[in-house]
Structure formats: structure tokens, C-alpha cells
Amino acid sequence: MEGMRGMKGKWAGLLALLGAAWMLFLFFNSADVKYSGFDGDPVGVKCPALGRLSSETQDLDEPLAEDESDAFSAYMDKVRASDEPPEYQQKREVDARQTILADCQQARTDRVALLILVTFATGLLTFAQVLRSRRKSVDE
């Protein structure tokens, strides 16, 4: 029975360590948004990570980041090559730009929600581990 308690404690510690590593990954890794593209070609945009050096949030009026700008330019090149009237092309340009920024903001918001969930679960595991070790030392 004693060996089983030690094994549970090791698993809880390992899970807490994995949770902490996952939290760091979620914070420093970029959130990706995928689009189906103009002709069905998949287009991916790497949105800025939560832990980026700039603490400012992106606004719908801000310039696009490099990856966002590349995807936007590729999309607009195909729009301009189409036979659509210029006023419709201009509307699609504004819509595409705002869609990319809004989707990146939503991806970052989803990332924050997941980060909070992982932090809570990791905190519970750590608290359970500390409580278990204290109870074990009192029993001895």
C-alpha cells in the first residue's frame, strides 16, 4: 500500500511539471489561424504570441504583423486578379484585413482561456501533492 502512495505522488508531480511546461508553451508560442484561401488553397497565419515583447494588444486599425501581412497580400493579389468591380475589391480588402486581426484576437483569447484552465489544473495537482506529503509526514 505504501508503494502505491509513492507512485501516485510521483504521477501528480510529473503531471504538475508537464502542466507547467504546457503553460510556458501556450504563453510563448504563436497562435495559428487557418483559412481555406481564395481558390481552396489553405492559408495559415501565425498570430503574435501572448508572451511577445510588446505588451500592446492589436487593434483593428493597427498595421498587420509580418505573417498576417503576407497572407493578406497573397489574398488581395488574387482578388485584384479577379474580374470583380473595384469598389467590391476595396470592400473585400477592408473585410479581409479586419477578419485577420479579429481572428488573431480570438485565437489569443482562446489561448488565454486554455492557459487559465491549465494553470488551475496544475495548481490543483500541486496543492494535492503538498497536502498529501504533509499528511504522510504527520502519519509517520
XYZ file of N, CA and C in Angstrom:
420
model
N 0.823 -1.192 0.000
C 0.000 0.000 0.000
C 0.868 1.257 0.000
N 1.982 1.193 0.719
C 2.880 2.343 0.808
C 3.499 2.657 -0.548
N 3.842 1.618 -1.308
C 4.423 1.819 -2.636
C 3.439 2.478 -3.575
N 2.152 2.183 -3.411
C 1.115 2.765 -4.260
C 0.982 4.264 -3.995
N 1.097 4.696 -2.744
C 1.019 6.124 -2.406
C 2.184 6.888 -3.017
N 3.361 6.310 -2.941
C 4.541 6.948 -3.518
C 4.412 7.087 -5.024
N 3.809 6.081 -5.656
C 3.613 6.116 -7.108
C 2.623 7.207 -7.490
N 1.548 7.360 -6.727
C 0.567 8.423 -7.002
C 1.203 9.793 -6.858
N 2.049 9.959 -5.858
C 2.734 11.228 -5.643
C 3.669 11.565 -6.794
N 4.343 10.541 -7.311
C 5.236 10.765 -8.448
C 4.439 11.150 -9.693
N 3.305 10.508 -9.888
C 2.462 10.846 -11.053
C 1.921 12.261 -10.947
N 1.498 12.646 -9.753
C 0.981 14.007 -9.558
C 2.092 15.036 -9.793
N 3.278 14.753 -9.313
C 4.407 15.658 -9.532
C 4.767 15.759 -11.008
N 4.753 14.619 -11.696
C 5.048 14.613 -13.130
C 3.985 15.383 -13.912
N 2.718 15.177 -13.557
C 1.638 15.908 -14.234
C 1.723 17.408 -13.964
N 2.089 17.786 -12.753
C 2.254 19.210 -12.439
C 3.409 19.799 -13.251
N 4.481 19.049 -13.398
C 5.620 19.512 -14.199
C 5.232 19.642 -15.675
N 4.506 18.672 -16.193
C 4.026 18.747 -17.576
C 3.061 19.921 -17.765
N 2.223 20.176 -16.771
C 1.312 21.321 -16.835
C 2.074 22.638 -16.889
N 3.141 22.742 -16.105
C 3.947 23.963 -16.121
C 4.627 24.144 -17.476
N 5.118 23.051 -18.056
C 5.739 23.137 -19.385
C 4.703 23.542 -20.431
N 3.502 23.015 -20.315
C 2.437 23.355 -21.264
C 2.047 24.827 -21.123
N 2.022 25.331 -19.897
C 1.703 26.749 -19.686
C 2.735 27.640 -20.379
N 4.005 27.300 -20.248
C 5.055 28.076 -20.914
C 4.899 28.008 -22.433
N 4.577 26.820 -22.949
C 4.356 26.663 -24.384
C 3.194 27.537 -24.854
N 2.091 27.512 -24.130
C 0.924 28.311 -24.508
C 1.221 29.802 -24.461
N 2.056 30.215 -23.537
C 2.348 31.637 -23.370
C 3.298 32.163 -24.442
N 4.312 31.365 -24.789
C 5.342 31.870 -25.695
C 5.189 31.424 -27.148
N 4.301 30.483 -27.435
C 4.130 30.006 -28.801
C 3.022 30.806 -29.491
N 3.188 31.033 -30.788
C 2.186 31.811 -31.524
C 0.927 30.981 -31.737
N -0.195 31.654 -31.773
C -1.466 31.012 -32.064
C -1.651 31.031 -33.583
N -2.073 29.924 -34.151
C -2.233 29.837 -35.599
C -3.708 29.888 -35.974
N -3.977 30.585 -37.077
C -5.325 30.649 -37.636
C -5.224 30.127 -39.062
N -6.133 29.237 -39.442
C -6.132 28.659 -40.779
C -7.355 29.159 -41.550
N -7.121 29.476 -42.824
C -8.186 29.892 -43.731
C -8.189 28.950 -44.923
N -9.344 28.853 -45.576
C -9.418 27.968 -46.740
C -8.825 28.615 -47.980
N -8.574 29.891 -47.963
C -7.934 30.555 -49.097
C -8.912 30.925 -50.187
N -8.397 31.573 -51.194
C -9.227 32.103 -52.278
C -9.739 30.992 -53.185
N -8.877 30.117 -53.645
C -9.264 29.012 -54.534
C -9.199 27.672 -53.818
N -9.444 27.663 -52.545
C -9.361 26.439 -51.766
C -7.967 26.156 -51.253
N -6.998 27.012 -51.600
C -5.632 26.843 -51.095
C -5.614 27.178 -49.608
N -5.091 26.259 -48.773
C -5.034 26.582 -47.334
C -4.027 27.699 -47.062
N -4.438 28.627 -46.230
C -3.583 29.747 -45.843
C -3.519 29.753 -44.316
N -2.302 29.832 -43.782
C -2.130 29.880 -42.336
C -1.523 31.204 -41.910
N -1.996 31.715 -40.791
C -1.479 32.961 -40.237
C -1.003 32.669 -38.817
N 0.241 33.046 -38.534
C 0.769 32.916 -37.168
C 0.506 34.234 -36.450
N -0.404 34.191 -35.510
C -0.747 35.382 -34.740
C 0.300 35.579 -33.646
N 0.530 36.817 -33.225
C 1.540 37.065 -32.183
C 1.247 36.282 -30.903
N 2.315 35.787 -30.289
C 2.188 35.010 -29.058
C 1.779 35.905 -27.899
N 1.215 35.303 -26.868
C 0.829 36.058 -25.677
C 2.050 36.679 -25.012
N 3.176 35.985 -25.038
C 4.379 36.447 -24.375
C 5.292 37.250 -25.277
N 4.746 37.879 -26.291
C 5.601 38.675 -27.183
C 6.169 39.865 -26.414
N 7.228 40.441 -26.941
C 7.911 41.520 -26.234
C 7.027 42.749 -26.089
N 6.205 43.018 -27.077
C 5.304 44.169 -26.996
C 4.074 43.768 -26.195
N 3.715 44.559 -25.222
C 2.558 44.220 -24.391
C 1.273 44.833 -24.935
N 1.370 45.549 -26.052
C 0.185 46.183 -26.614
C -0.673 45.149 -27.337
N -1.974 45.282 -27.231
C -2.863 44.395 -27.960
C -3.112 44.975 -29.342
N -3.391 44.090 -30.293
C -3.649 44.565 -31.643
C -5.054 45.108 -31.740
N -5.174 46.221 -32.416
C -6.452 46.861 -32.662
C -6.790 46.650 -34.131
N -8.064 46.785 -34.492
C -8.465 46.595 -35.882
C -7.924 47.688 -36.795
N -7.379 48.760 -36.247
C -6.805 49.827 -37.062
C -5.283 49.755 -37.142
N -4.660 48.829 -36.431
C -3.206 48.711 -36.414
C -2.696 48.050 -37.685
N -1.424 48.269 -38.006
C -0.848 47.555 -39.150
C -0.727 46.065 -38.839
N -0.727 45.254 -39.881
C -0.636 43.806 -39.716
C 0.797 43.396 -39.401
N 0.929 42.305 -38.657
C 2.241 41.721 -38.411
C 2.737 41.093 -39.717
N 4.001 40.683 -39.752
C 4.611 40.196 -40.989
C 3.860 39.004 -41.591
N 3.571 37.992 -40.788
C 2.885 36.801 -41.295
C 1.460 37.133 -41.723
N 0.803 37.983 -40.943
C -0.553 38.417 -41.294
C -0.532 39.195 -42.605
N 0.459 40.052 -42.763
C 0.585 40.866 -43.967
C 0.841 40.004 -45.200
N 1.662 38.965 -45.060
C 1.938 38.062 -46.178
C 0.666 37.353 -46.640
N -0.122 36.841 -45.691
C -1.368 36.158 -46.042
C -2.353 37.141 -46.671
N -2.419 38.325 -46.122
C -3.317 39.352 -46.646
C -2.918 39.736 -48.072
N -1.642 39.929 -48.305
C -1.155 40.315 -49.639
C -1.445 39.228 -50.668
N -1.209 37.974 -50.292
C -1.489 36.864 -51.211
C -2.977 36.815 -51.555
N -3.821 37.020 -50.562
C -5.261 37.020 -50.791
C -5.656 38.182 -51.701
N -5.129 39.368 -51.423
C -5.506 40.546 -52.205
C -4.968 40.480 -53.633
N -3.841 39.847 -53.849
C -3.339 39.667 -55.218
C -4.327 38.852 -56.042
N -4.910 37.837 -55.422
C -5.903 37.022 -56.134
C -7.202 37.788 -56.343
N -7.575 38.632 -55.382
C -8.790 39.442 -55.531
C -8.606 40.441 -56.675
N -7.450 41.070 -56.721
C -7.192 42.060 -57.778
C -7.115 41.426 -59.157
N -6.707 40.165 -59.213
C -6.622 39.464 -60.497
C -7.990 38.990 -60.980
N -8.978 39.030 -60.104
C -10.326 38.596 -60.488
C -11.022 39.691 -61.287
N -12.201 39.377 -61.797
C -12.965 40.319 -62.628
C -13.959 41.138 -61.819
N -13.763 41.236 -60.525
C -14.709 41.967 -59.685
C -14.542 43.477 -59.881
N -15.630 44.247 -59.721
C -15.524 45.709 -59.818
C -14.626 46.275 -58.704
N -13.966 47.418 -58.936
C -13.021 47.993 -57.953
C -13.645 48.271 -56.588
N -14.898 48.717 -56.532
C -15.499 49.004 -55.224
C -15.719 47.724 -54.417
N -15.994 46.610 -55.112
C -16.159 45.342 -54.421
C -14.790 44.842 -53.927
N -13.748 45.060 -54.735
C -12.402 44.674 -54.333
C -11.960 45.450 -53.096
N -12.311 46.733 -53.051
C -11.946 47.557 -51.895
C -12.666 47.077 -50.635
N -13.930 46.702 -50.773
C -14.682 46.181 -49.630
C -14.064 44.866 -49.141
N -13.662 44.006 -50.064
C -13.045 42.737 -49.677
C -11.700 42.974 -48.991
N -10.996 44.024 -49.401
C -9.719 44.352 -48.773
C -9.917 44.729 -47.306
N -10.892 45.595 -47.043
C -11.180 46.017 -45.664
C -11.667 44.833 -44.842
N -12.576 44.037 -45.433
C -13.111 42.873 -44.718
C -12.017 41.859 -44.393
N -11.127 41.600 -45.350
C -10.063 40.614 -45.138
C -9.116 41.066 -44.035
N -8.750 42.326 -44.050
C -7.828 42.862 -43.038
C -8.433 42.769 -41.642
N -9.677 43.179 -41.515
C -10.330 43.143 -40.206
C -10.584 41.702 -39.758
N -10.865 40.812 -40.700
C -11.077 39.410 -40.355
C -9.810 38.795 -39.790
N -8.674 39.071 -40.432
C -7.405 38.522 -39.944
C -7.117 39.025 -38.524
N -7.263 40.322 -38.298
C -6.993 40.875 -36.968
C -7.972 40.335 -35.916
N -9.251 40.253 -36.289
C -10.258 39.755 -35.345
C -10.029 38.276 -35.031
N -9.679 37.494 -36.049
C -9.435 36.069 -35.817
C -8.196 35.855 -34.954
N -7.169 36.668 -35.168
C -5.977 36.557 -34.321
C -6.304 36.946 -32.881
N -7.111 37.964 -32.717
C -7.500 38.365 -31.360
C -8.313 37.260 -30.693
N -9.199 36.597 -31.448
C -9.988 35.493 -30.901
C -9.089 34.304 -30.553
N -8.100 34.018 -31.414
C -7.170 32.921 -31.130
C -6.385 33.202 -29.857
N -5.976 34.460 -29.660
C -5.255 34.827 -28.441
C -6.161 34.724 -27.215
N -7.426 35.110 -27.359
C -8.380 34.993 -26.257
C -8.606 33.526 -25.891
N -8.729 32.669 -26.903
C -8.874 31.236 -26.660
C -7.638 30.677 -25.965
N -6.475 31.179 -26.365
C -5.214 30.740 -25.761
C -5.172 31.139 -24.287
N -5.660 32.329 -23.959
C -5.696 32.780 -22.558
C -6.636 31.885 -21.743
N -7.793 31.540 -22.308
C -8.739 30.677 -21.602
C -8.122 29.304 -21.332
N -7.440 28.745 -22.320
C -6.788 27.457 -22.135
C -5.654 27.561 -21.116
N -4.922 28.664 -21.159
C -3.837 28.882 -20.201
C -4.375 28.942 -18.775
N -5.504 29.609 -18.579
C -6.126 29.685 -17.243
C -6.559 28.298 -16.787
N -7.136 27.514 -17.682
C -7.574 26.164 -17.338
C -6.389 25.284 -16.946
N -5.316 25.333 -17.722
C -4.129 24.527 -17.414
C -3.491 24.992 -16.111
N -3.450 26.297 -15.879
C -2.895 26.832 -14.630
C -3.703 26.350 -13.432
N -5.022 26.383 -13.552
C -5.888 25.919 -12.459
C -5.660 24.432 -12.179
N -5.620 23.610 -13.235
C -5.419 22.169 -13.052
C -4.045 21.879 -12.460
N -3.027 22.573 -12.932
C -1.679 22.382 -12.406
C -1.606 22.822 -10.941
N -2.273 23.913 -10.610
C -2.322 24.372 -9.227
C -2.998 23.360 -8.318
N -4.084 22.770 -8.794
C -4.769 21.737 -8.005
C -3.870 20.526 -7.784
N -3.170 20.095 -8.825
C -2.261 18.957 -8.674
C -1.146 19.268 -7.682
N -0.595 20.455 -7.770
C 0.481 20.848 -6.860
C -0.034 20.924 -5.428
N -1.221 21.515 -5.256
C -1.821 21.608 -3.918
C -2.094 20.214 -3.354
N -2.608 19.314 -4.192
C -2.878 17.949 -3.744
C -1.587 17.243 -3.349
N -0.526 17.490 -4.113
C 0.765 16.871 -3.808
C 1.301 17.378 -2.466
N 1.215 18.683 -2.226
C 1.689 19.255 -0.959
C 0.847 18.734 0.199
N -0.452 18.683 0.029
C -1.350 18.180 1.067
C -1.060 16.715 1.366
N -0.829 15.932 0.325
C -0.537 14.515 0.508
C 0.787 14.324 1.242
N 1.806 15.118 0.896
C 3.109 14.964 1.563
C 3.028 15.397 3.028
N 2.218 16.413 3.326
C 2.060 16.832 4.728
C 1.327 15.769 5.523
N 0.293 15.196 4.927
C -0.467 14.157 5.611
C 0.416 12.939 5.851
N 1.260 12.618 4.877
C 2.163 11.480 5.008
C 3.165 11.711 6.129
N 3.698 12.956 6.257
C 4.675 13.229 7.322
C 4.019 13.229 8.697
N 2.734 13.611 8.773
C 2.008 13.581 10.056
C 1.722 12.148 10.463
N 1.370 11.276 9.487
C 1.082 9.866 9.778
C 2.309 9.123 10.291
N 3.484 9.533 9.789
C 4.720 8.854 10.229
C 5.064 9.291 11.616
